[in-house]
Amino acid sequence: MPGTIKPVEFRSGALADLRAFPEAARRDAGYQLDRVQRGRDPDDWKPMKGVGEGVREIRIRAADGAFRVVYVAKFTEAVFVLHCFQKKSQKTSREDLDLAAKRYKDLIKELKP
C-alpha cells in the first residue's frame, strides 16, 4: 500500500556493523534504507543472487571508502538487513558473501510456518 512503511529488522550483528560505518556512510545507508521501507529502490544497488532470492546490496560510496548494506525486502513482515560491511577490494569477499547467505538461510527457516 502507498504510504505504508515496512519496519527494518537487523539480523545478528548487522546493526553493530552499520553503526561502525563513518558518519557520512551511516547517514546515506539510513536514507537508502528509508527508501526501501517505503517500497522504492535505493539510488545505487545490485542484486545478490548468490546470497539468496530477492537479496540486494545497497552500494554506498563515501570519502572513507565503499560500504555495502545487504538486505531482503520481499517479505511482508519487514526489510531484513542481513549484513553491513566496508568493501576492501574490487570483488566482494567470500567471507562477506557466506555470512550474508547464512543469515538469509536462517531467516527463511524462521519465517516458515
Coordinates of N, CA and C in Angstrom, one line a residue:
M1 N 0.8 -1.2 0.0 CA 0.0 0.0 0.0 C 0.9 1.2 0.0
P2 N 0.5 2.3 -0.8 CA 1.2 3.5 -0.7 C 1.1 4.1 0.7
G3 N 2.2 4.7 1.2 CA 2.2 5.3 2.5 C 2.5 4.3 3.6
T4 N 2.6 3.0 3.3 CA 2.9 2.0 4.3 C 4.4 2.0 4.4
I5 N 4.9 2.0 5.6 CA 6.4 1.9 5.8 C 6.7 0.6 6.5
K6 N 7.5 -0.2 5.9 CA 7.9 -1.5 6.5 C 8.9 -1.3 7.6
P7 N 8.8 -2.0 8.7 CA 9.9 -1.9 9.7 C 11.2 -2.5 9.1
V8 N 12.3 -2.1 9.7 CA 13.6 -2.7 9.4 C 14.0 -3.6 10.5
E9 N 14.5 -4.8 10.2 CA 15.0 -5.7 11.2 C 16.4 -6.1 10.8
F10 N 17.3 -5.8 11.8 CA 18.7 -6.1 11.5 C 19.0 -7.5 12.1
R11 N 19.6 -8.4 11.3 CA 19.9 -9.7 11.7 C 21.3 -9.8 12.3
S12 N 21.4 -10.6 13.4 CA 22.7 -10.8 14.1 C 23.4 -9.5 14.3
G13 N 24.7 -9.4 13.8 CA 25.5 -8.3 14.1 C 25.4 -7.1 13.1
A14 N 24.4 -7.2 12.2 CA 24.3 -6.2 11.1 C 24.2 -4.8 11.7
L15 N 23.4 -4.5 12.7 CA 23.2 -3.2 13.2 C 24.5 -2.6 13.8
A16 N 25.2 -3.5 14.6 CA 26.5 -3.0 15.1 C 27.5 -2.7 14.0
D17 N 27.5 -3.5 12.9 CA 28.4 -3.3 11.8 C 28.0 -1.9 11.1
L18 N 26.7 -1.7 11.0 CA 26.3 -0.4 10.4 C 26.7 0.8 11.3
R19 N 26.6 0.6 12.6 CA 26.9 1.7 13.5 C 28.4 2.0 13.4
A20 N 29.2 1.0 13.0 CA 30.7 1.2 12.9 C 31.1 2.0 11.6
F21 N 30.1 2.2 10.7 CA 30.4 3.0 9.5 C 30.8 4.4 9.9
P22 N 31.6 5.1 9.1 CA 31.8 6.6 9.3 C 30.4 7.3 9.2
E23 N 30.3 8.4 9.8 CA 29.0 9.1 9.8 C 28.4 9.4 8.5
A24 N 29.1 9.8 7.5 CA 28.5 10.1 6.2 C 28.0 8.8 5.5
A25 N 28.7 7.7 5.6 CA 28.2 6.4 5.1 C 27.0 5.9 5.9
R26 N 27.0 6.1 7.2 CA 25.9 5.7 8.0 C 24.6 6.5 7.7
R27 N 24.8 7.8 7.5 CA 23.6 8.6 7.1 C 23.1 8.2 5.7
D28 N 23.9 8.0 4.8 CA 23.5 7.6 3.5 C 22.8 6.2 3.5
A29 N 23.3 5.3 4.3 CA 22.7 4.0 4.5 C 21.3 4.1 5.1
G30 N 21.2 5.0 6.1 CA 19.8 5.2 6.7 C 18.9 5.8 5.7
Y31 N 19.3 6.7 4.8 CA 18.5 7.3 3.8 C 18.0 6.3 2.8
Q32 N 19.0 5.4 2.4 CA 18.7 4.4 1.4 C 17.7 3.3 2.0
L33 N 17.9 3.0 3.2 CA 17.0 2.0 3.9 C 15.6 2.6 4.0
D34 N 15.5 3.9 4.3 CA 14.2 4.6 4.3 C 13.5 4.5 3.0
R35 N 14.2 4.6 1.9 CA 13.6 4.5 0.6 C 13.1 3.0 0.4
V36 N 13.9 2.1 0.8 CA 13.4 0.7 0.7 C 12.2 0.4 1.6
Q37 N 12.1 1.0 2.8 CA 11.0 0.8 3.7 C 9.7 1.4 3.0
R38 N 9.9 2.4 2.2 CA 8.7 3.0 1.5 C 8.4 2.3 0.2
G39 N 9.1 1.2 -0.1 CA 8.8 0.5 -1.4 C 9.5 1.0 -2.6
R40 N 10.5 1.8 -2.4 CA 11.3 2.4 -3.5 C 12.6 1.7 -3.6
D41 N 13.3 1.8 -4.7 CA 14.7 1.3 -4.9 C 15.7 2.3 -4.3
P42 N 16.8 1.7 -3.7 CA 17.9 2.6 -3.3 C 18.5 3.3 -4.6
D43 N 19.2 4.4 -4.4 CA 19.8 5.1 -5.5 C 20.8 4.2 -6.3
D44 N 21.6 3.4 -5.6 CA 22.6 2.5 -6.2 C 22.6 1.1 -5.6
W45 N 22.2 0.2 -6.3 CA 22.0 -1.2 -5.8 C 22.3 -2.2 -6.9
K46 N 22.5 -3.5 -6.4 CA 22.6 -4.6 -7.4 C 22.0 -5.8 -6.7
P47 N 21.5 -6.7 -7.5 CA 21.0 -8.0 -7.0 C 22.2 -8.9 -6.5
M48 N 21.9 -9.6 -5.4 CA 22.9 -10.5 -4.9 C 22.3 -12.0 -5.0
K49 N 22.2 -12.4 -6.2 CA 21.5 -13.7 -6.4 C 22.3 -14.9 -5.8
G50 N 23.6 -14.7 -5.6 CA 24.4 -15.8 -5.0 C 24.1 -15.9 -3.5
V51 N 23.6 -14.9 -2.9 CA 23.3 -14.9 -1.5 C 21.9 -15.5 -1.2
G52 N 20.9 -15.1 -2.1 CA 19.6 -15.7 -1.9 C 18.6 -14.9 -2.8
E53 N 17.5 -15.5 -3.1 CA 16.5 -15.0 -3.9 C 15.9 -13.7 -3.3
G54 N 15.9 -12.6 -4.1 CA 15.4 -11.3 -3.7 C 16.4 -10.5 -2.8
V55 N 17.6 -11.0 -2.6 CA 18.6 -10.3 -1.8 C 19.3 -9.2 -2.7
R56 N 19.4 -8.0 -2.1 CA 20.0 -6.9 -2.8 C 21.1 -6.3 -2.0
E57 N 22.0 -5.5 -2.7 CA 23.1 -4.9 -2.0 C 23.0 -3.4 -2.3
I58 N 22.9 -2.5 -1.2 CA 23.0 -1.1 -1.4 C 24.4 -0.7 -1.5
R59 N 24.8 0.1 -2.5 CA 26.2 0.5 -2.7 C 26.4 1.9 -2.3
I60 N 27.2 2.1 -1.3 CA 27.5 3.5 -0.8 C 28.9 3.8 -1.0
R61 N 29.1 5.0 -1.6 CA 30.5 5.5 -1.8 C 30.6 6.7 -0.9
A62 N 31.6 6.7 -0.1 CA 31.9 7.8 0.8 C 33.4 8.2 0.8
A63 N 33.7 9.3 1.3 CA 35.1 9.7 1.3 C 36.0 8.7 2.0
D64 N 35.5 7.9 2.9 CA 36.3 6.9 3.7 C 36.3 5.5 3.0
G65 N 35.6 5.4 1.8 CA 35.7 4.1 1.1 C 34.3 3.7 0.6
A66 N 34.2 2.4 0.2 CA 33.0 1.8 -0.3 C 32.4 1.0 0.8
F67 N 31.1 1.1 1.0 CA 30.3 0.4 2.0 C 29.1 -0.3 1.4
R68 N 28.7 -1.4 2.0 CA 27.6 -2.2 1.5 C 26.6 -2.6 2.6
V69 N 25.3 -2.5 2.2 CA 24.3 -3.0 3.1 C 23.5 -4.1 2.3
V70 N 23.6 -5.3 2.8 CA 22.9 -6.4 2.1 C 21.5 -6.6 2.8
Y71 N 20.5 -6.6 2.0 CA 19.1 -6.7 2.6 C 18.2 -7.5 1.7
V72 N 17.1 -7.9 2.3 CA 16.0 -8.5 1.5 C 14.7 -7.8 1.9
A73 N 13.9 -7.4 0.9 CA 12.7 -6.7 1.2 C 11.4 -7.4 0.7
K74 N 11.6 -8.6 0.2 CA 10.4 -9.3 -0.5 C 9.4 -9.8 0.5
F75 N 9.7 -9.9 1.8 CA 8.8 -10.4 2.8 C 7.9 -9.3 3.3
T76 N 6.7 -9.6 3.7 CA 5.7 -8.6 4.2 C 6.1 -8.1 5.6
E77 N 6.7 -8.9 6.4 CA 7.0 -8.6 7.8 C 7.9 -7.4 7.9
A78 N 9.0 -7.3 7.1 CA 10.0 -6.3 7.3 C 11.0 -6.2 6.2
V79 N 11.8 -5.2 6.2 CA 13.0 -5.2 5.4 C 14.1 -5.8 6.3
F80 N 14.7 -6.9 5.9 CA 15.6 -7.6 6.8 C 17.0 -7.2 6.3
V81 N 17.8 -6.6 7.1 CA 19.2 -6.2 6.8 C 20.1 -7.4 7.3
L82 N 20.7 -8.1 6.3 CA 21.4 -9.3 6.6 C 22.9 -9.0 7.0
H83 N 23.5 -8.0 6.4 CA 24.9 -7.8 6.6 C 25.3 -6.4 6.2
C84 N 26.2 -5.7 6.9 CA 26.7 -4.4 6.5 C 28.3 -4.5 6.7
F85 N 29.0 -4.0 5.7 CA 30.4 -4.1 5.7 C 31.1 -3.0 4.8
Q86 N 32.4 -2.8 5.1 CA 33.2 -1.9 4.2 C 33.8 -2.8 3.2
K87 N 33.8 -2.4 1.9 CA 34.4 -3.2 0.9 C 35.9 -2.8 0.8
K88 N 36.7 -3.8 0.8 CA 38.2 -3.6 0.9 C 38.8 -3.8 -0.5
S89 N 38.1 -4.5 -1.4 CA 38.7 -4.7 -2.7 C 37.6 -4.7 -3.8
Q90 N 38.0 -4.8 -5.0 CA 37.0 -4.7 -6.1 C 35.9 -5.8 -6.0
K91 N 36.4 -7.0 -5.6 CA 35.5 -8.1 -5.5 C 35.0 -8.3 -4.1
T92 N 33.7 -8.5 -3.9 CA 33.2 -8.8 -2.5 C 33.8 -10.1 -2.0
S93 N 34.3 -10.0 -0.7 CA 35.0 -11.2 -0.2 C 34.0 -12.4 0.0
R94 N 34.6 -13.6 -0.1 CA 33.8 -14.8 0.1 C 33.2 -14.8 1.5
E95 N 34.0 -14.3 2.5 CA 33.6 -14.3 3.9 C 32.3 -13.5 4.0
D96 N 32.2 -12.3 3.4 CA 31.1 -11.4 3.5 C 29.9 -12.1 2.8
L97 N 30.1 -12.7 1.6 CA 29.0 -13.4 0.9 C 28.5 -14.6 1.7
D98 N 29.4 -15.3 2.3 CA 29.0 -16.5 3.1 C 28.2 -16.1 4.3
L99 N 28.6 -15.0 5.0 CA 27.9 -14.6 6.2 C 26.5 -14.1 5.8
A100 N 26.3 -13.3 4.7 CA 25.0 -12.9 4.3 C 24.1 -14.1 3.9
A101 N 24.7 -15.0 3.2 CA 24.0 -16.2 2.8 C 23.5 -17.0 4.0
K102 N 24.3 -17.2 5.0 CA 23.9 -17.9 6.2 C 22.8 -17.2 6.9
R103 N 22.9 -15.9 7.1 CA 21.8 -15.1 7.7 C 20.5 -15.2 6.9
Y104 N 20.6 -15.2 5.6 CA 19.4 -15.4 4.8 C 18.8 -16.7 5.0
K105 N 19.6 -17.8 5.0 CA 19.0 -19.1 5.2 C 18.4 -19.2 6.6
D106 N 19.0 -18.7 7.6 CA 18.4 -18.7 9.0 C 17.1 -17.9 9.0
L107 N 17.0 -16.8 8.3 CA 15.8 -16.0 8.2 C 14.7 -16.8 7.5
I108 N 15.0 -17.5 6.5 CA 14.0 -18.3 5.8 C 13.4 -19.4 6.7
K109 N 14.3 -20.1 7.5 CA 13.9 -21.1 8.4 C 12.9 -20.5 9.5
E110 N 13.3 -19.3 10.0 CA 12.4 -18.6 11.0 C 11.1 -18.2 10.4
L111 N 11.0 -17.8 9.2 CA 9.8 -17.3 8.6 C 8.8 -18.4 8.2
K112 N 9.3 -19.6 8.0 CA 8.5 -20.7 7.6 C 7.5 -21.1 8.8
P113 N 6.2 -21.3 8.4 CA 5.2 -21.5 9.5 C 5.4 -22.9 10.1

